[in-house]
Short mmCIF file of C-alpha atoms in Angstrom, two decimals:
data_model
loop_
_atom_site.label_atom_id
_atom_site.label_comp_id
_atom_site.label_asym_id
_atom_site.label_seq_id
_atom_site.Cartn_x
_atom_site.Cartn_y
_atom_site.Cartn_z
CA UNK A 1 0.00 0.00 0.00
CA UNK A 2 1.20 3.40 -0.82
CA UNK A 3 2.67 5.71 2.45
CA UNK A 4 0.23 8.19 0.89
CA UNK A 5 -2.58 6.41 0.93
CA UNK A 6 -2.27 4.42 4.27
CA UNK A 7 -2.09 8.39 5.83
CA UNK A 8 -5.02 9.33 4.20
CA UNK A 9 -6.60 6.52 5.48
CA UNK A 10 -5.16 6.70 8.68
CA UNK A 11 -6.13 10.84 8.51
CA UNK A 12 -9.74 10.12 7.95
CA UNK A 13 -10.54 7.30 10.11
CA UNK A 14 -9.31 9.54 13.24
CA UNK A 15 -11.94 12.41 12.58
CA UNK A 16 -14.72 12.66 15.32
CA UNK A 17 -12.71 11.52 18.23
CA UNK A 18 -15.45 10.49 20.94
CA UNK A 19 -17.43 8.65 17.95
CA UNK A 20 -16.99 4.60 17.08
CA UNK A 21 -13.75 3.83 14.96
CA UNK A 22 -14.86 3.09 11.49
CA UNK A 23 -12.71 2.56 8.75
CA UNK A 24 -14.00 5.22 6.78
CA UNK A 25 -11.69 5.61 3.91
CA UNK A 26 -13.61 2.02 2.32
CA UNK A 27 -16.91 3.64 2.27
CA UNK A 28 -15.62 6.23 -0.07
CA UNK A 29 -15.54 3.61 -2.40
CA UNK A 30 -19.37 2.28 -1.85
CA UNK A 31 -21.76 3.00 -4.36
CA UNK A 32 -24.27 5.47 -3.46
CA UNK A 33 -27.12 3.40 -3.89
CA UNK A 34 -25.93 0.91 -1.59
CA UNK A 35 -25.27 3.49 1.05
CA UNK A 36 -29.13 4.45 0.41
CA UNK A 37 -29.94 0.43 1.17
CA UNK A 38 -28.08 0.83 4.69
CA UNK A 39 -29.57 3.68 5.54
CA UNK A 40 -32.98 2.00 4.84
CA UNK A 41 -32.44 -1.05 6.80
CA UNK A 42 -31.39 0.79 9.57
CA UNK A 43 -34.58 3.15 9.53
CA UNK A 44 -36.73 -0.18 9.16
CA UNK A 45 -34.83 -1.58 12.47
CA UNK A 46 -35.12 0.90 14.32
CA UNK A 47 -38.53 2.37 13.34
CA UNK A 48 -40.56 0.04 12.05
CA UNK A 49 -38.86 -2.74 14.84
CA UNK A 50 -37.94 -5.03 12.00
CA UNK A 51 -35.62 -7.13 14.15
CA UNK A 52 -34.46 -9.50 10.87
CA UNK A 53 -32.62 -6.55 9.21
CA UNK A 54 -29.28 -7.34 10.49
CA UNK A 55 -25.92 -6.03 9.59
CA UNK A 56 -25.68 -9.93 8.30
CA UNK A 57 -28.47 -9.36 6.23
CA UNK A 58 -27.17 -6.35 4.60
CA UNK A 59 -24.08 -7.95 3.77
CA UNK A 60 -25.62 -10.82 2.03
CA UNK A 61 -28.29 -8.35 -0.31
CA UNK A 62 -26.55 -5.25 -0.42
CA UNK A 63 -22.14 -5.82 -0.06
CA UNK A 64 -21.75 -9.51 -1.09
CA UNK A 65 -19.58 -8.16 -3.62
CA UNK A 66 -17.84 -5.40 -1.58
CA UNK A 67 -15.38 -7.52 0.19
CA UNK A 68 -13.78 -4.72 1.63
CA UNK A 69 -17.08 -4.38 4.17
CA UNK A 70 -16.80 -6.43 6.86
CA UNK A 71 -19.60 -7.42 8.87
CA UNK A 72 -17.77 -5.53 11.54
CA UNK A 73 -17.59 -2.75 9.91
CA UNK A 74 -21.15 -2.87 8.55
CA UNK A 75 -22.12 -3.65 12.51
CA UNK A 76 -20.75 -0.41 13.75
CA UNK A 77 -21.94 1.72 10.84
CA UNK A 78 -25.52 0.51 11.11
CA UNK A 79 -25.17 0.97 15.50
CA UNK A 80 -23.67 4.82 14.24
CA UNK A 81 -26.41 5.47 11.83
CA UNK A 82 -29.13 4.13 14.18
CA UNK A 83 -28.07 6.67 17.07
CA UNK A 84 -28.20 9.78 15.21
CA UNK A 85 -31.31 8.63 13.13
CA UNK A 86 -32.93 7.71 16.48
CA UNK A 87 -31.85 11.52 17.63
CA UNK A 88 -32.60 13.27 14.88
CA UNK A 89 -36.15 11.96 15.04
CA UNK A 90 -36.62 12.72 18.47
CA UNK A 91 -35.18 15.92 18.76
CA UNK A 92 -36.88 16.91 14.96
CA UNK A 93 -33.68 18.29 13.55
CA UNK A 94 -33.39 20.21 10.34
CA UNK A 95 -31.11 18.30 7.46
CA UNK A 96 -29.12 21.75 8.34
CA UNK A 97 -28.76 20.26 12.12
CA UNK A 98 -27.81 16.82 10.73
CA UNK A 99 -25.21 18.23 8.75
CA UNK A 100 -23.58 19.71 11.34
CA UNK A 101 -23.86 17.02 13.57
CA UNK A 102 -22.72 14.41 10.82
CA UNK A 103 -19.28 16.54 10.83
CA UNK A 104 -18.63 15.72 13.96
CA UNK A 105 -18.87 11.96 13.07
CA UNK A 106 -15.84 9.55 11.01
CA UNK A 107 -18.55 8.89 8.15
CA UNK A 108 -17.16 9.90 4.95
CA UNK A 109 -18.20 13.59 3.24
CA UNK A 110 -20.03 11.48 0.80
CA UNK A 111 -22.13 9.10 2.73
CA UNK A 112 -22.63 11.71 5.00
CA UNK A 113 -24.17 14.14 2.21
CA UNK A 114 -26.35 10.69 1.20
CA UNK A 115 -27.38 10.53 4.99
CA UNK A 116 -28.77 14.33 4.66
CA UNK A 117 -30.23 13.88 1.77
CA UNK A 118 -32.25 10.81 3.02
CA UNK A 119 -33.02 12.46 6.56
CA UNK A 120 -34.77 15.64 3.95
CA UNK A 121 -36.86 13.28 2.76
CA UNK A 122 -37.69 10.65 5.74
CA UNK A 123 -38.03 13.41 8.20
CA UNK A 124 -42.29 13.85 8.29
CA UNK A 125 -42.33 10.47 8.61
CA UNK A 126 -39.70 9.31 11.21
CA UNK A 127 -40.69 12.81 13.50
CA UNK A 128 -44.50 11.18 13.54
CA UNK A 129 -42.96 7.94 14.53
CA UNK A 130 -40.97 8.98 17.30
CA UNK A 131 -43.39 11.52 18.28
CA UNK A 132 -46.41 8.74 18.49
CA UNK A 133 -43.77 6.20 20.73
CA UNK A 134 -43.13 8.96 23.32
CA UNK A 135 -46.55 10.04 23.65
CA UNK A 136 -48.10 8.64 26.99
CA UNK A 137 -51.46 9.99 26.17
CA UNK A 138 -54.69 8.58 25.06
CA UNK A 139 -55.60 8.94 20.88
CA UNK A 140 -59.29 9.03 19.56
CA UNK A 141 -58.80 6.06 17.83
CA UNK A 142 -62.32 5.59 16.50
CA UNK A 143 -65.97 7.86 16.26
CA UNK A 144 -69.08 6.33 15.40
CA UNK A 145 -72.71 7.64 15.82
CA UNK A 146 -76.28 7.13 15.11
CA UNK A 147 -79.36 9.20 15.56
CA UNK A 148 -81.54 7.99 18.20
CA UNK A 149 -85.64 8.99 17.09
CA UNK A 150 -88.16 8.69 20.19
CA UNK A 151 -91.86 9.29 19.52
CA UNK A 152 -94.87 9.41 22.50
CA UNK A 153 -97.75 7.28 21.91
CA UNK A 154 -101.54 8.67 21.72
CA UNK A 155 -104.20 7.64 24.35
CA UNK A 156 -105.40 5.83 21.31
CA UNK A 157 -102.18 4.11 21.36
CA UNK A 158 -101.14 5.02 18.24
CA UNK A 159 -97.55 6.75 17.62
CA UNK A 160 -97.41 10.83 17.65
CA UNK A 161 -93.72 11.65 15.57
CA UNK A 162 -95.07 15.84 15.97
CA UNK A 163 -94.00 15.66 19.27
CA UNK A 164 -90.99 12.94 18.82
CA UNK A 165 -87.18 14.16 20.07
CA UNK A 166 -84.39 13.20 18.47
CA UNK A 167 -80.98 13.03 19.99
CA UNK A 168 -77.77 11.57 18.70
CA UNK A 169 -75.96 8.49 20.46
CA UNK A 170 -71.95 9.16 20.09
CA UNK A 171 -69.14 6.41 20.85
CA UNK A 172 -65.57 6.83 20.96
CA UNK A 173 -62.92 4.73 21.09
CA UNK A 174 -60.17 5.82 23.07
CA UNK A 175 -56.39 3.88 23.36
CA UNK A 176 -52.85 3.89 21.67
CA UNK A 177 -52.63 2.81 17.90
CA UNK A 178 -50.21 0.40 18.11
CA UNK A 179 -51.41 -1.19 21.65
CA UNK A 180 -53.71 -4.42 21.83
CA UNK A 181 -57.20 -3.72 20.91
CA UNK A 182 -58.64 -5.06 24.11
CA UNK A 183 -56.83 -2.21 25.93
CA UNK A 184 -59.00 0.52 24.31
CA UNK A 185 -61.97 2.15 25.85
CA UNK A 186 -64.92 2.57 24.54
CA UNK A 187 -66.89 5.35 25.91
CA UNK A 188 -70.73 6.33 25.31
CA UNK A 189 -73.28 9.16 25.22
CA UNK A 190 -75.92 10.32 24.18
CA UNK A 191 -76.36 14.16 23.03
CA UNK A 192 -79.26 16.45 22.47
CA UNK A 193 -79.39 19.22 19.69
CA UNK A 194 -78.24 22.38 22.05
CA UNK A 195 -75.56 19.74 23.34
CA UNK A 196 -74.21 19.21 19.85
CA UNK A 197 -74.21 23.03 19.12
CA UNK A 198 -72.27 23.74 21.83
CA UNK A 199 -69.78 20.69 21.09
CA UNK A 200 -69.57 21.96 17.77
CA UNK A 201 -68.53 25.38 18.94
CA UNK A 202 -65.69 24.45 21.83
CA UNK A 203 -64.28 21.74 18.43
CA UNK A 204 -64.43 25.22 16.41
CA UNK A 205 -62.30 27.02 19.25
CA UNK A 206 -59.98 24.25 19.29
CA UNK A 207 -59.24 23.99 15.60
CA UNK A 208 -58.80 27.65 15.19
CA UNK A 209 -55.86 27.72 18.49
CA UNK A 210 -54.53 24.96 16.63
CA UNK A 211 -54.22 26.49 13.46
CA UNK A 212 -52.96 30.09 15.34
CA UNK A 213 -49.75 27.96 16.69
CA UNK A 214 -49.12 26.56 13.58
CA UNK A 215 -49.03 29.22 11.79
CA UNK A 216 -51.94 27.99 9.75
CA UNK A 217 -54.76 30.53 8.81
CA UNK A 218 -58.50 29.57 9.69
CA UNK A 219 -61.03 27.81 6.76
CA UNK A 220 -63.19 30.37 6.03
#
């Protein structure tokens, strides 16, 4: 090996001390598309808890003909990746934020401009995820209703509907998305016309603060 080369190599494989040693200077010479596959299988391990996509995996689809990427290598890329994918999503960086944080990491200028690239466009989706898996609260997971028609009957025993009330019988199911079914609640109620209006106003009140914090204007 060249004295020039073996410094580079040695040069760029000591950047981010504090980080996981990685033998950068081979994933220089990846293909782009397969750095786009890693970055993939990680996201579907860690977000979508697909426990099969291993780094043994990866090296069977994706490098079986890269034989300079070890499955050590390819263990503590994937355990690098996860970490500041996992962050990212949490703390809802900007591919601006990921950038800078990337520089601070032994990945490679080119995998790491892949890696900002695929954050810009996985972002909504991975922020949701993370978002739903720290939330501790209760989701309106379902809404169902029917109108509930009940008439008075004549002395003659015959049904009166002028004088019949209407009111409308609402049930909501109540729980986490992901969690077992039999774990929701189901709650009932019934509601009377100057109930509804009144729902239908607070609802109003709440879309509209909702929209005024997001910066969102009102439907007119």
């Amino acid at each position: 090996q060249a004295p020039g080369r073996a410094a580079e190599r040695q040069r760029q494989s000591g950047r981010g001390a504090g980080h996981t040693h990685l033998d950068v200077y081979t994933m220089q010479e990846v293909a782009p598309r397969k750095v786009v596959a890693l970055l993939n299988g990680v996201r579907q391990r860690v977000f979508e808890e697909k426990e099969e996509v291993t780094p043994e995996l990866l090296k069977e689809k994706v490098f079986a003909e890269d034989d300079h990427i070890t499955l050590e290598l390819l263990g503590k890329l994937c355990g690098l990746c996860a970490r500041i994918m996992k962050e990212a999503a949490f703390k809802a960086w900007e591919p601006a934020e990921l950038e800078t944080v990337l520089k601070k990491t032994p990945l490679p200028e080119q995998m790491q401009e892949i890696f900002v690239r695929f954050w810009a466009q996985q972002r909504p989706a991975l922020m949701e995820k993370a978002r739903s898996e720290s939330s501790w609260n209760d989701k309106l997971l379902d809404l169902s209703w029917r109108i509930d028609l009940r008439s008075s009957s004549s002395g003659e025993g015959k049904l009166d509907m002028s004088s019949s009330k209407a009111s409308a019988i609402v049930e909501l199911v109540v729980g986490h998305k992901d969690a077992d079914a039999r774990k929701s609640d189901i709650v009932r109620f019934e509601m009377d016309r100057e109930q509804l209006k009144s729902t239908r106003r607070t609802i109003g009140e709440i879309e509209a603060k909702l929209l005024e914090l997001s910066g969102q204007a009102p439907p007119s």
